[in-house]
């Protein structure tokens, strides 16, 4: 069988956010089907034992390991004698609460054989959307790794709100990889790699070995896997995870849940000759993006859910995309949508005229200093007018440049049709000089 290449790059560049090149930080993600039997929900002890032995081996080679483990619901189902994953969120949360303790007991029992301490880290999307909590979680990981502890991460199912749950642990593992500045994220699953189509139904499906840009995959592979009966993720969520993690500079590998493959894959990467095509024999390797995003911007883009939108006029788009990177001022806000509070994430949009139609396009995302109601009142006005309009001033700008991430640099600024509600002072306020 031939393999498909989405690109022919040289060996993946090392993660620019890495601090210690001799010790790799590796995140291993195991889904529910790797941990529990789909029918009986009995724990897969052989896989778990191999995982623990592999981690012990990797640690002795100097690497730091974080495990993202699903399985709380699966283990809980077995404990409660239930035969299928409940549909109702509260029931699922209760089952996860029963299973999580037993899952950790299982891990602790196995790691204790090797005198390796472990820690339970339960996270929610809501926690990570709050900058202080996000940084606290990053610091906790840092200390645990310094103490030579293996953190075992899962979603805090009991408190996760239905609307903003991670839901699948693929996304959680990518966010975790970003938080610990991981070099590698292994998404371990029940298939050996990504295929161009479903190999069970299409005999012509070929394995994809190296992916340089996850976006390129859309036209080249057909991914329909919705995941197993027991877990919630599938190949689609793995691609989303690969996109997030590679944006943070982390090489992401989809591979079979057979832990001894991990050192084999790492050895293959390390023995590769620089500047020659990289043709791995196991898994699908997603290469880190060359311009890995720095922590704060990555957090704004991927850690946060957007709650509304702010439309920028032409002058504001020009200013925020300018090489001096201006902040967004009220004068450049043409329209606001949705309901958002101050310090929440909003999408930054504009409207262009193209092929006789007006199209809304995204420019980026940002953390907003004023709520939706406040933005409605100050839009189109100079910063010096904010106090008169609101009775107070929280900030001179609507989105500070440090909290603003441009996601689309291919905007033809001249085609923007929004000129703003009021042009008073827009250029003045948005000028690079007033960019603080
Ligand atoms: N937090 C849940 C995991 C959610 C889930 O199903 O994840 P996955 O098996 O990775 O699709 C649990 O521990 O059961």
GROMACS .gro file of C-alpha atoms and ligand atoms in nm:
model
  450
    1UNK     CA    1   0.000   0.000   0.000
    2UNK     CA    2   0.135   0.345  -0.089
    3UNK     CA    3   0.113   0.628   0.155
    4UNK     CA    4  -0.018   0.977   0.090
    5UNK     CA    5   0.187   1.283   0.163
    6UNK     CA    6   0.020   1.611   0.213
    7UNK     CA    7   0.362   1.768   0.186
    8UNK     CA    8   0.728   1.669   0.152
    9UNK     CA    9   0.891   1.879   0.418
   10UNK     CA   10   1.219   1.823   0.592
   11UNK     CA   11   1.205   1.709   0.953
   12UNK     CA   12   0.971   1.912   1.171
   13UNK     CA   13   1.136   2.220   1.316
   14UNK     CA   14   1.171   2.209   1.690
   15UNK     CA   15   0.919   2.395   1.898
   16UNK     CA   16   1.041   2.756   1.928
   17UNK     CA   17   0.869   2.783   2.269
   18UNK     CA   18   1.079   2.501   2.406
   19UNK     CA   19   1.301   2.577   2.698
   20UNK     CA   20   1.516   2.266   2.730
   21UNK     CA   21   1.611   2.088   2.408
   22UNK     CA   22   1.750   1.781   2.589
   23UNK     CA   23   1.426   1.700   2.767
   24UNK     CA   24   1.108   1.678   2.564
   25UNK     CA   25   0.768   1.759   2.705
   26UNK     CA   26   0.520   1.505   2.573
   27UNK     CA   27   0.142   1.497   2.612
   28UNK     CA   28  -0.022   1.156   2.566
   29UNK     CA   29  -0.397   1.152   2.508
   30UNK     CA   30  -0.597   0.832   2.549
   31UNK     CA   31  -0.964   0.826   2.454
   32UNK     CA   32  -1.235   0.625   2.623
   33UNK     CA   33  -1.204   0.331   2.381
   34UNK     CA   34  -0.835   0.296   2.469
   35UNK     CA   35  -0.919   0.269   2.837
   36UNK     CA   36  -1.245   0.073   2.853
   37UNK     CA   37  -1.391  -0.210   2.650
   38UNK     CA   38  -1.677  -0.071   2.440
   39UNK     CA   39  -1.918  -0.352   2.530
   40UNK     CA   40  -1.828  -0.458   2.885
   41UNK     CA   41  -1.673  -0.127   2.999
   42UNK     CA   42  -1.405  -0.330   3.175
   43UNK     CA   43  -1.073  -0.142   3.196
   44UNK     CA   44  -0.814  -0.236   2.933
   45UNK     CA   45  -0.549  -0.328   3.186
   46UNK     CA   46  -0.293  -0.443   2.931
   47UNK     CA   47  -0.302  -0.106   2.749
   48UNK     CA   48  -0.288   0.085   3.077
   49UNK     CA   49   0.002  -0.124   3.205
   50UNK     CA   50   0.192  -0.073   2.880
   51UNK     CA   51   0.120   0.299   2.901
   52UNK     CA   52   0.263   0.317   3.252
   53UNK     CA   53   0.573   0.114   3.156
   54UNK     CA   54   0.626   0.335   2.850
   55UNK     CA   55   0.597   0.652   3.058
   56UNK     CA   56   0.847   0.516   3.311
   57UNK     CA   57   1.085   0.443   3.020
   58UNK     CA   58   1.038   0.791   2.868
   59UNK     CA   59   1.092   0.958   3.205
   60UNK     CA   60   1.414   0.768   3.259
   61UNK     CA   61   1.530   0.907   2.922
   62UNK     CA   62   1.478   1.258   3.064
   63UNK     CA   63   1.139   1.345   2.916
   64UNK     CA   64   0.844   1.503   3.095
   65UNK     CA   65   0.505   1.342   3.045
   66UNK     CA   66   0.149   1.468   3.083
   67UNK     CA   67  -0.140   1.225   3.032
   68UNK     CA   68  -0.482   1.341   2.916
   69UNK     CA   69  -0.711   1.053   2.999
   70UNK     CA   70  -1.078   1.001   2.922
   71UNK     CA   71  -1.256   0.705   3.079
   72UNK     CA   72  -1.441   0.853   3.377
   73UNK     CA   73  -1.781   0.784   3.220
   74UNK     CA   74  -1.676   0.439   3.096
   75UNK     CA   75  -1.538   0.332   3.435
   76UNK     CA   76  -1.842   0.483   3.609
   77UNK     CA   77  -2.082   0.288   3.387
   78UNK     CA   78  -1.919  -0.037   3.491
   79UNK     CA   79  -1.926   0.059   3.859
   80UNK     CA   80  -2.296   0.147   3.846
   81UNK     CA   81  -2.391  -0.153   3.633
   82UNK     CA   82  -2.526   0.068   3.351
   83UNK     CA   83  -2.500  -0.070   3.000
   84UNK     CA   84  -2.482   0.245   2.790
   85UNK     CA   85  -2.355   0.604   2.800
   86UNK     CA   86  -2.642   0.820   2.930
   87UNK     CA   87  -2.784   1.089   2.704
   88UNK     CA   88  -2.886   1.330   2.979
   89UNK     CA   89  -2.602   1.564   3.079
   90UNK     CA   90  -2.664   1.551   3.455
   91UNK     CA   91  -2.667   1.169   3.451
   92UNK     CA   92  -2.344   1.165   3.250
   93UNK     CA   93  -2.186   1.406   3.499
   94UNK     CA   94  -2.292   1.184   3.790
   95UNK     CA   95  -2.152   0.873   3.620
   96UNK     CA   96  -1.824   1.058   3.549
   97UNK     CA   97  -1.804   1.161   3.917
   98UNK     CA   98  -1.826   0.793   4.015
   99UNK     CA   99  -1.576   0.682   3.750
  100UNK     CA  100  -1.312   0.955   3.787
  101UNK     CA  101  -1.205   0.844   4.136
  102UNK     CA  102  -1.179   0.481   4.031
  103UNK     CA  103  -0.988   0.579   3.716
  104UNK     CA  104  -0.733   0.768   3.924
  105UNK     CA  105  -0.709   0.477   4.168
  106UNK     CA  106  -0.632   0.252   3.873
  107UNK     CA  107  -0.356   0.483   3.748
  108UNK     CA  108  -0.217   0.535   4.097
  109UNK     CA  109  -0.203   0.158   4.156
  110UNK     CA  110  -0.005   0.104   3.836
  111UNK     CA  111   0.231   0.403   3.873
  112UNK     CA  112   0.290   0.315   4.241
  113UNK     CA  113   0.459  -0.008   4.124
  114UNK     CA  114   0.734   0.219   3.985
  115UNK     CA  115   0.725   0.477   4.268
  116UNK     CA  116   0.602   0.742   4.026
  117UNK     CA  117   0.375   1.005   4.184
  118UNK     CA  118   0.073   1.119   3.984
  119UNK     CA  119  -0.162   1.417   4.013
  120UNK     CA  120  -0.523   1.463   3.909
  121UNK     CA  121  -0.585   1.784   3.710
  122UNK     CA  122  -0.948   1.852   3.622
  123UNK     CA  123  -1.011   2.147   3.389
  124UNK     CA  124  -1.307   2.319   3.229
  125UNK     CA  125  -1.324   2.547   2.931
  126UNK     CA  126  -1.466   2.815   3.159
  127UNK     CA  127  -1.158   2.795   3.388
  128UNK     CA  128  -0.926   2.844   3.098
  129UNK     CA  129  -1.125   3.136   2.957
  130UNK     CA  130  -1.030   3.335   3.264
  131UNK     CA  131  -0.671   3.454   3.228
  132UNK     CA  132  -0.578   3.424   3.597
  133UNK     CA  133  -0.717   3.071   3.624
  134UNK     CA  134  -0.546   2.979   3.297
  135UNK     CA  135  -0.213   3.104   3.433
  136UNK     CA  136  -0.273   2.924   3.764
  137UNK     CA  137  -0.328   2.600   3.574
  138UNK     CA  138  -0.009   2.662   3.368
  139UNK     CA  139   0.187   2.724   3.690
  140UNK     CA  140   0.047   2.410   3.852
  141UNK     CA  141   0.159   2.202   3.553
  142UNK     CA  142   0.503   2.363   3.568
  143UNK     CA  143   0.546   2.280   3.937
  144UNK     CA  144   0.416   1.924   3.896
  145UNK     CA  145   0.663   1.859   3.615
  146UNK     CA  146   0.946   2.011   3.820
  147UNK     CA  147   0.848   1.774   4.104
  148UNK     CA  148   0.865   1.480   3.860
  149UNK     CA  149   0.496   1.410   3.898
  150UNK     CA  150   0.287   1.276   3.607
  151UNK     CA  151  -0.022   1.500   3.576
  152UNK     CA  152  -0.332   1.309   3.462
  153UNK     CA  153  -0.580   1.550   3.307
  154UNK     CA  154  -0.951   1.514   3.236
  155UNK     CA  155  -1.240   1.753   3.190
  156UNK     CA  156  -1.410   1.846   3.517
  157UNK     CA  157  -1.734   1.688   3.401
  158UNK     CA  158  -1.930   1.770   3.718
  159UNK     CA  159  -1.918   2.145   3.664
  160UNK     CA  160  -1.881   2.170   3.286
  161UNK     CA  161  -2.158   2.375   3.139
  162UNK     CA  162  -2.331   2.205   2.842
  163UNK     CA  163  -2.273   2.497   2.607
  164UNK     CA  164  -1.904   2.541   2.660
  165UNK     CA  165  -1.777   2.193   2.745
  166UNK     CA  166  -1.468   2.064   2.574
  167UNK     CA  167  -1.687   1.752   2.531
  168UNK     CA  168  -1.413   1.552   2.366
  169UNK     CA  169  -1.073   1.522   2.524
  170UNK     CA  170  -0.891   1.576   2.192
  171UNK     CA  171  -0.944   1.952   2.221
  172UNK     CA  172  -0.855   1.945   2.591
  173UNK     CA  173  -0.531   1.763   2.510
  174UNK     CA  174  -0.437   2.029   2.251
  175UNK     CA  175  -0.505   2.310   2.499
  176UNK     CA  176  -0.301   2.119   2.759
  177UNK     CA  177  -0.016   2.082   2.508
  178UNK     CA  178  -0.023   2.460   2.458
  179UNK     CA  179  -0.026   2.523   2.832
  180UNK     CA  180   0.281   2.308   2.902
  181UNK     CA  181   0.463   2.419   2.582
  182UNK     CA  182   0.473   2.056   2.473
  183UNK     CA  183   0.705   1.938   2.199
  184UNK     CA  184   0.481   1.643   2.110
  185UNK     CA  185   0.114   1.558   2.145
  186UNK     CA  186   0.025   1.194   2.079
  187UNK     CA  187  -0.345   1.139   2.007
  188UNK     CA  188  -0.377   0.766   2.070
  189UNK     CA  189  -0.677   0.600   1.916
  190UNK     CA  190  -0.817   0.282   1.760
  191UNK     CA  191  -0.678   0.350   1.410
  192UNK     CA  192  -0.309   0.358   1.323
  193UNK     CA  193  -0.322   0.693   1.141
  194UNK     CA  194  -0.535   0.926   0.932
  195UNK     CA  195  -0.647   0.784   0.594
  196UNK     CA  196  -0.752   0.963   0.276
  197UNK     CA  197  -1.093   0.793   0.323
  198UNK     CA  198  -1.251   0.534   0.549
  199UNK     CA  199  -1.029   0.223   0.501
  200UNK     CA  200  -1.313  -0.003   0.621
  201UNK     CA  201  -1.534   0.096   0.328
  202UNK     CA  202  -1.288   0.220   0.066
  203UNK     CA  203  -1.007  -0.021  -0.035
  204UNK     CA  204  -0.829   0.268  -0.211
  205UNK     CA  205  -0.797   0.469   0.111
  206UNK     CA  206  -0.430   0.548   0.176
  207UNK     CA  207  -0.257   0.641   0.501
  208UNK     CA  208  -0.155   1.006   0.536
  209UNK     CA  209   0.189   1.023   0.696
  210UNK     CA  210   0.293   1.389   0.709
  211UNK     CA  211   0.075   1.698   0.720
  212UNK     CA  212   0.232   2.041   0.703
  213UNK     CA  213  -0.088   2.242   0.715
  214UNK     CA  214  -0.410   2.101   0.860
  215UNK     CA  215  -0.607   2.347   0.642
  216UNK     CA  216  -0.468   2.173   0.330
  217UNK     CA  217  -0.631   1.847   0.435
  218UNK     CA  218  -0.986   1.964   0.375
  219UNK     CA  219  -0.976   1.897   0.001
  220UNK     CA  220  -0.764   1.585   0.023
  221UNK     CA  221  -0.922   1.357   0.282
  222UNK     CA  222  -1.277   1.250   0.363
  223UNK     CA  223  -1.322   1.241   0.737
  224UNK     CA  224  -1.657   1.119   0.855
  225UNK     CA  225  -1.572   0.925   1.170
  226UNK     CA  226  -1.812   1.038   1.444
  227UNK     CA  227  -1.625   0.850   1.719
  228UNK     CA  228  -1.721   0.539   1.913
  229UNK     CA  229  -2.037   0.462   2.111
  230UNK     CA  230  -1.852   0.525   2.434
  231UNK     CA  231  -1.630   0.825   2.361
  232UNK     CA  232  -1.731   1.157   2.210
  233UNK     CA  233  -1.438   1.244   1.986
  234UNK     CA  234  -1.356   1.106   1.641
  235UNK     CA  235  -1.118   1.191   1.357
  236UNK     CA  236  -1.278   1.535   1.311
  237UNK     CA  237  -1.198   1.641   1.667
  238UNK     CA  238  -0.845   1.503   1.624
  239UNK     CA  239  -0.790   1.734   1.326
  240UNK     CA  240  -0.920   2.030   1.528
  241UNK     CA  241  -0.680   1.930   1.808
  242UNK     CA  242  -0.390   1.899   1.560
  243UNK     CA  243  -0.471   2.246   1.427
  244UNK     CA  244  -0.467   2.398   1.778
  245UNK     CA  245  -0.155   2.219   1.897
  246UNK     CA  246   0.053   2.281   1.583
  247UNK     CA  247  -0.039   2.652   1.605
  248UNK     CA  248   0.129   2.647   1.946
  249UNK     CA  249   0.442   2.488   1.794
  250UNK     CA  250   0.368   2.131   1.905
  251UNK     CA  251   0.419   1.835   1.668
  252UNK     CA  252   0.100   1.629   1.684
  253UNK     CA  253   0.088   1.260   1.604
  254UNK     CA  254  -0.222   1.045   1.559
  255UNK     CA  255  -0.134   0.686   1.633
  256UNK     CA  256  -0.267   0.354   1.754
  257UNK     CA  257  -0.327   0.309   2.128
  258UNK     CA  258  -0.025   0.084   2.160
  259UNK     CA  259   0.205   0.278   2.396
  260UNK     CA  260   0.536   0.106   2.298
  261UNK     CA  261   0.495   0.278   1.958
  262UNK     CA  262   0.574   0.613   2.120
  263UNK     CA  263   0.949   0.558   2.177
  264UNK     CA  264   0.968   0.394   1.832
  265UNK     CA  265   0.812   0.702   1.670
  266UNK     CA  266   1.037   0.939   1.866
  267UNK     CA  267   1.346   0.736   1.770
  268UNK     CA  268   1.243   0.750   1.405
  269UNK     CA  269   1.206   1.129   1.423
  270UNK     CA  270   1.540   1.168   1.597
  271UNK     CA  271   1.726   0.947   1.349
  272UNK     CA  272   1.599   1.141   1.051
  273UNK     CA  273   1.866   1.319   0.846
  274UNK     CA  274   1.804   1.695   0.828
  275UNK     CA  275   1.693   1.843   0.495
  276UNK     CA  276   1.580   1.509   0.352
  277UNK     CA  277   1.215   1.407   0.307
  278UNK     CA  278   1.062   1.273   0.625
  279UNK     CA  279   0.875   0.944   0.567
  280UNK     CA  280   0.762   0.801   0.901
  281UNK     CA  281   0.639   0.442   0.917
  282UNK     CA  282   0.388   0.492   1.200
  283UNK     CA  283   0.108   0.736   1.261
  284UNK     CA  284   0.020   1.068   1.100
  285UNK     CA  285   0.259   1.350   1.186
  286UNK     CA  286   0.125   1.707   1.188
  287UNK     CA  287   0.421   1.943   1.178
  288UNK     CA  288   0.435   2.247   1.403
  289UNK     CA  289   0.359   2.578   1.231
  290UNK     CA  290   0.678   2.769   1.151
  291UNK     CA  291   0.549   3.084   1.323
  292UNK     CA  292   0.420   2.937   1.646
  293UNK     CA  293   0.199   3.181   1.829
  294UNK     CA  294   0.310   3.319   2.159
  295UNK     CA  295   0.123   3.223   2.471
  296UNK     CA  296  -0.117   3.514   2.518
  297UNK     CA  297  -0.231   3.537   2.155
  298UNK     CA  298  -0.272   3.160   2.132
  299UNK     CA  299  -0.483   3.171   2.448
  300UNK     CA  300  -0.707   3.445   2.302
  301UNK     CA  301  -0.754   3.253   1.978
  302UNK     CA  302  -0.797   2.903   2.113
  303UNK     CA  303  -0.864   2.918   2.485
  304UNK     CA  304  -1.156   3.156   2.459
  305UNK     CA  305  -1.508   3.129   2.326
  306UNK     CA  306  -1.625   3.440   2.135
  307UNK     CA  307  -1.941   3.602   2.264
  308UNK     CA  308  -2.023   3.866   2.004
  309UNK     CA  309  -1.879   4.071   1.723
  310UNK     CA  310  -1.744   4.418   1.661
  311UNK     CA  311  -1.740   4.550   1.304
  312UNK     CA  312  -1.440   4.767   1.217
  313UNK     CA  313  -1.451   5.046   0.964
  314UNK     CA  314  -1.192   5.085   0.690
  315UNK     CA  315  -0.964   5.316   0.891
  316UNK     CA  316  -0.965   5.084   1.191
  317UNK     CA  317  -0.885   4.776   0.980
  318UNK     CA  318  -0.596   4.962   0.823
  319UNK     CA  319  -0.471   5.071   1.167
  320UNK     CA  320  -0.490   4.732   1.343
  321UNK     CA  321  -0.327   4.557   1.046
  322UNK     CA  322  -0.059   4.823   1.019
  323UNK     CA  323   0.291   4.712   1.112
  324UNK     CA  324   0.270   4.942   1.415
  325UNK     CA  325  -0.027   4.730   1.534
  326UNK     CA  326  -0.266   4.993   1.666
  327UNK     CA  327  -0.524   4.914   1.933
  328UNK     CA  328  -0.890   4.933   1.830
  329UNK     CA  329  -1.051   5.261   1.933
  330UNK     CA  330  -1.420   5.345   1.965
  331UNK     CA  331  -1.395   5.577   1.664
  332UNK     CA  332  -1.323   5.280   1.439
  333UNK     CA  333  -1.615   5.068   1.562
  334UNK     CA  334  -1.894   5.073   1.304
  335UNK     CA  335  -2.132   4.815   1.450
  336UNK     CA  336  -2.164   4.576   1.748
  337UNK     CA  337  -2.350   4.249   1.770
  338UNK     CA  338  -2.428   3.984   2.030
  339UNK     CA  339  -2.416   4.015   2.405
  340UNK     CA  340  -2.077   4.037   2.562
  341UNK     CA  341  -1.931   4.167   2.886
  342UNK     CA  342  -1.609   4.359   2.931
  343UNK     CA  343  -1.304   4.127   2.923
  344UNK     CA  344  -1.481   3.869   2.707
  345UNK     CA  345  -1.358   3.760   2.366
  346UNK     CA  346  -1.528   3.907   2.057
  347UNK     CA  347  -1.485   3.843   1.686
  348UNK     CA  348  -1.353   4.140   1.490
  349UNK     CA  349  -1.533   4.163   1.157
  350UNK     CA  350  -1.573   4.399   0.866
  351UNK     CA  351  -1.775   4.408   0.543
  352UNK     CA  352  -1.621   4.407   0.199
  353UNK     CA  353  -1.774   4.466  -0.142
  354UNK     CA  354  -1.675   4.191  -0.383
  355UNK     CA  355  -1.834   4.062  -0.704
  356UNK     CA  356  -2.135   4.292  -0.658
  357UNK     CA  357  -2.212   4.154  -0.311
  358UNK     CA  358  -2.134   4.262   0.038
  359UNK     CA  359  -1.963   3.994   0.246
  360UNK     CA  360  -1.883   3.982   0.616
  361UNK     CA  361  -1.525   3.873   0.679
  362UNK     CA  362  -1.333   3.803   0.998
  363UNK     CA  363  -1.023   4.010   1.071
  364UNK     CA  364  -0.935   3.862   1.408
  365UNK     CA  365  -1.037   3.827   1.770
  366UNK     CA  366  -0.984   4.036   2.077
  367UNK     CA  367  -1.052   4.081   2.445
  368UNK     CA  368  -1.287   4.376   2.474
  369UNK     CA  369  -1.259   4.648   2.742
  370UNK     CA  370  -1.625   4.751   2.727
  371UNK     CA  371  -1.952   4.556   2.735
  372UNK     CA  372  -2.191   4.532   2.441
  373UNK     CA  373  -2.414   4.808   2.587
  374UNK     CA  374  -2.114   5.035   2.644
  375UNK     CA  375  -1.979   4.971   2.294
  376UNK     CA  376  -2.317   5.063   2.148
  377UNK     CA  377  -2.293   5.402   2.316
  378UNK     CA  378  -1.932   5.483   2.237
  379UNK     CA  379  -1.902   5.342   1.883
  380UNK     CA  380  -1.789   5.602   1.631
  381UNK     CA  381  -1.676   5.845   1.901
  382UNK     CA  382  -1.336   5.975   1.999
  383UNK     CA  383  -1.172   5.827   2.310
  384UNK     CA  384  -1.188   6.171   2.473
  385UNK     CA  385  -1.569   6.158   2.449
  386UNK     CA  386  -1.608   5.826   2.639
  387UNK     CA  387  -1.627   5.987   2.982
  388UNK     CA  388  -1.905   6.222   2.869
  389UNK     CA  389  -2.097   5.932   2.714
  390UNK     CA  390  -2.059   5.672   2.992
  391UNK     CA  391  -1.978   5.882   3.297
  392UNK     CA  392  -1.649   5.692   3.340
  393UNK     CA  393  -1.355   5.567   3.136
  394UNK     CA  394  -1.225   5.214   3.185
  395UNK     CA  395  -0.979   5.231   2.902
  396UNK     CA  396  -0.886   5.462   2.618
  397UNK     CA  397  -0.938   5.182   2.366
  398UNK     CA  398  -1.201   4.918   2.296
  399UNK     CA  399  -0.948   4.638   2.237
  400UNK     CA  400  -0.586   4.688   2.338
  401UNK     CA  401  -0.332   4.577   2.078
  402UNK     CA  402  -0.184   4.320   2.322
  403UNK     CA  403  -0.528   4.158   2.339
  404UNK     CA  404  -0.593   4.167   1.966
  405UNK     CA  405  -0.504   3.882   1.729
  406UNK     CA  406  -0.525   3.921   1.353
  407UNK     CA  407  -0.641   3.596   1.190
  408UNK     CA  408  -0.681   3.720   0.834
  409UNK     CA  409  -0.409   3.923   0.666
  410UNK     CA  410  -0.547   3.886   0.313
  411UNK     CA  411  -0.797   4.167   0.339
  412UNK     CA  412  -0.825   4.414   0.053
  413UNK     CA  413  -0.874   4.721   0.271
  414UNK     CA  414  -0.996   4.931  -0.024
  415UNK     CA  415  -1.293   4.696  -0.072
  416UNK     CA  416  -1.422   4.761   0.283
  417UNK     CA  417  -1.759   4.935   0.269
  418UNK     CA  418  -1.788   5.034   0.636
  419UNK     CA  419  -1.699   5.395   0.684
  420UNK     CA  420  -1.819   5.404   1.047
  421UNK     CA  421  -2.111   5.582   1.212
  422UNK     CA  422  -1.902   5.890   1.266
  423UNK     CA  423  -1.567   5.955   1.113
  424UNK     CA  424  -1.485   6.214   1.377
  425UNK     CA  425  -1.134   6.152   1.490
  426UNK     CA  426  -1.126   5.793   1.373
  427UNK     CA  427  -0.800   5.828   1.187
  428UNK     CA  428  -0.662   6.046   1.463
  429UNK     CA  429  -0.746   5.794   1.733
  430UNK     CA  430  -0.637   5.498   1.527
  431UNK     CA  431  -0.309   5.648   1.422
  432UNK     CA  432   0.003   5.453   1.518
  433UNK     CA  433   0.100   5.743   1.745
  434UNK     CA  434  -0.208   5.678   1.957
  435UNK     CA  435  -0.156   5.305   1.960
  436UNK     CA  436  -0.120   5.239   2.333
  437LIG     N1  437  -1.444   1.343   3.031
  437LIG     C1  438  -1.500   1.227   2.966
  437LIG     C2  439  -1.431   1.210   2.834
  437LIG     C3  440  -1.504   1.261   2.715
  437LIG     C4  441  -1.478   1.170   2.596
  437LIG     O1  442  -1.562   1.088   2.564
  437LIG     O2  443  -1.358   1.180   2.541
  437LIG     P1  444  -1.302   1.086   2.419
  437LIG     O3  445  -1.315   0.943   2.459
  437LIG     O4  446  -1.164   1.130   2.406
  437LIG     O5  447  -1.386   1.114   2.299
  437LIG     C5  448  -1.469   1.099   3.046
  437LIG     O6  449  -1.367   1.094   3.115
  437LIG     O7  450  -1.545   1.003   3.033
   0.00000   0.00000   0.00000
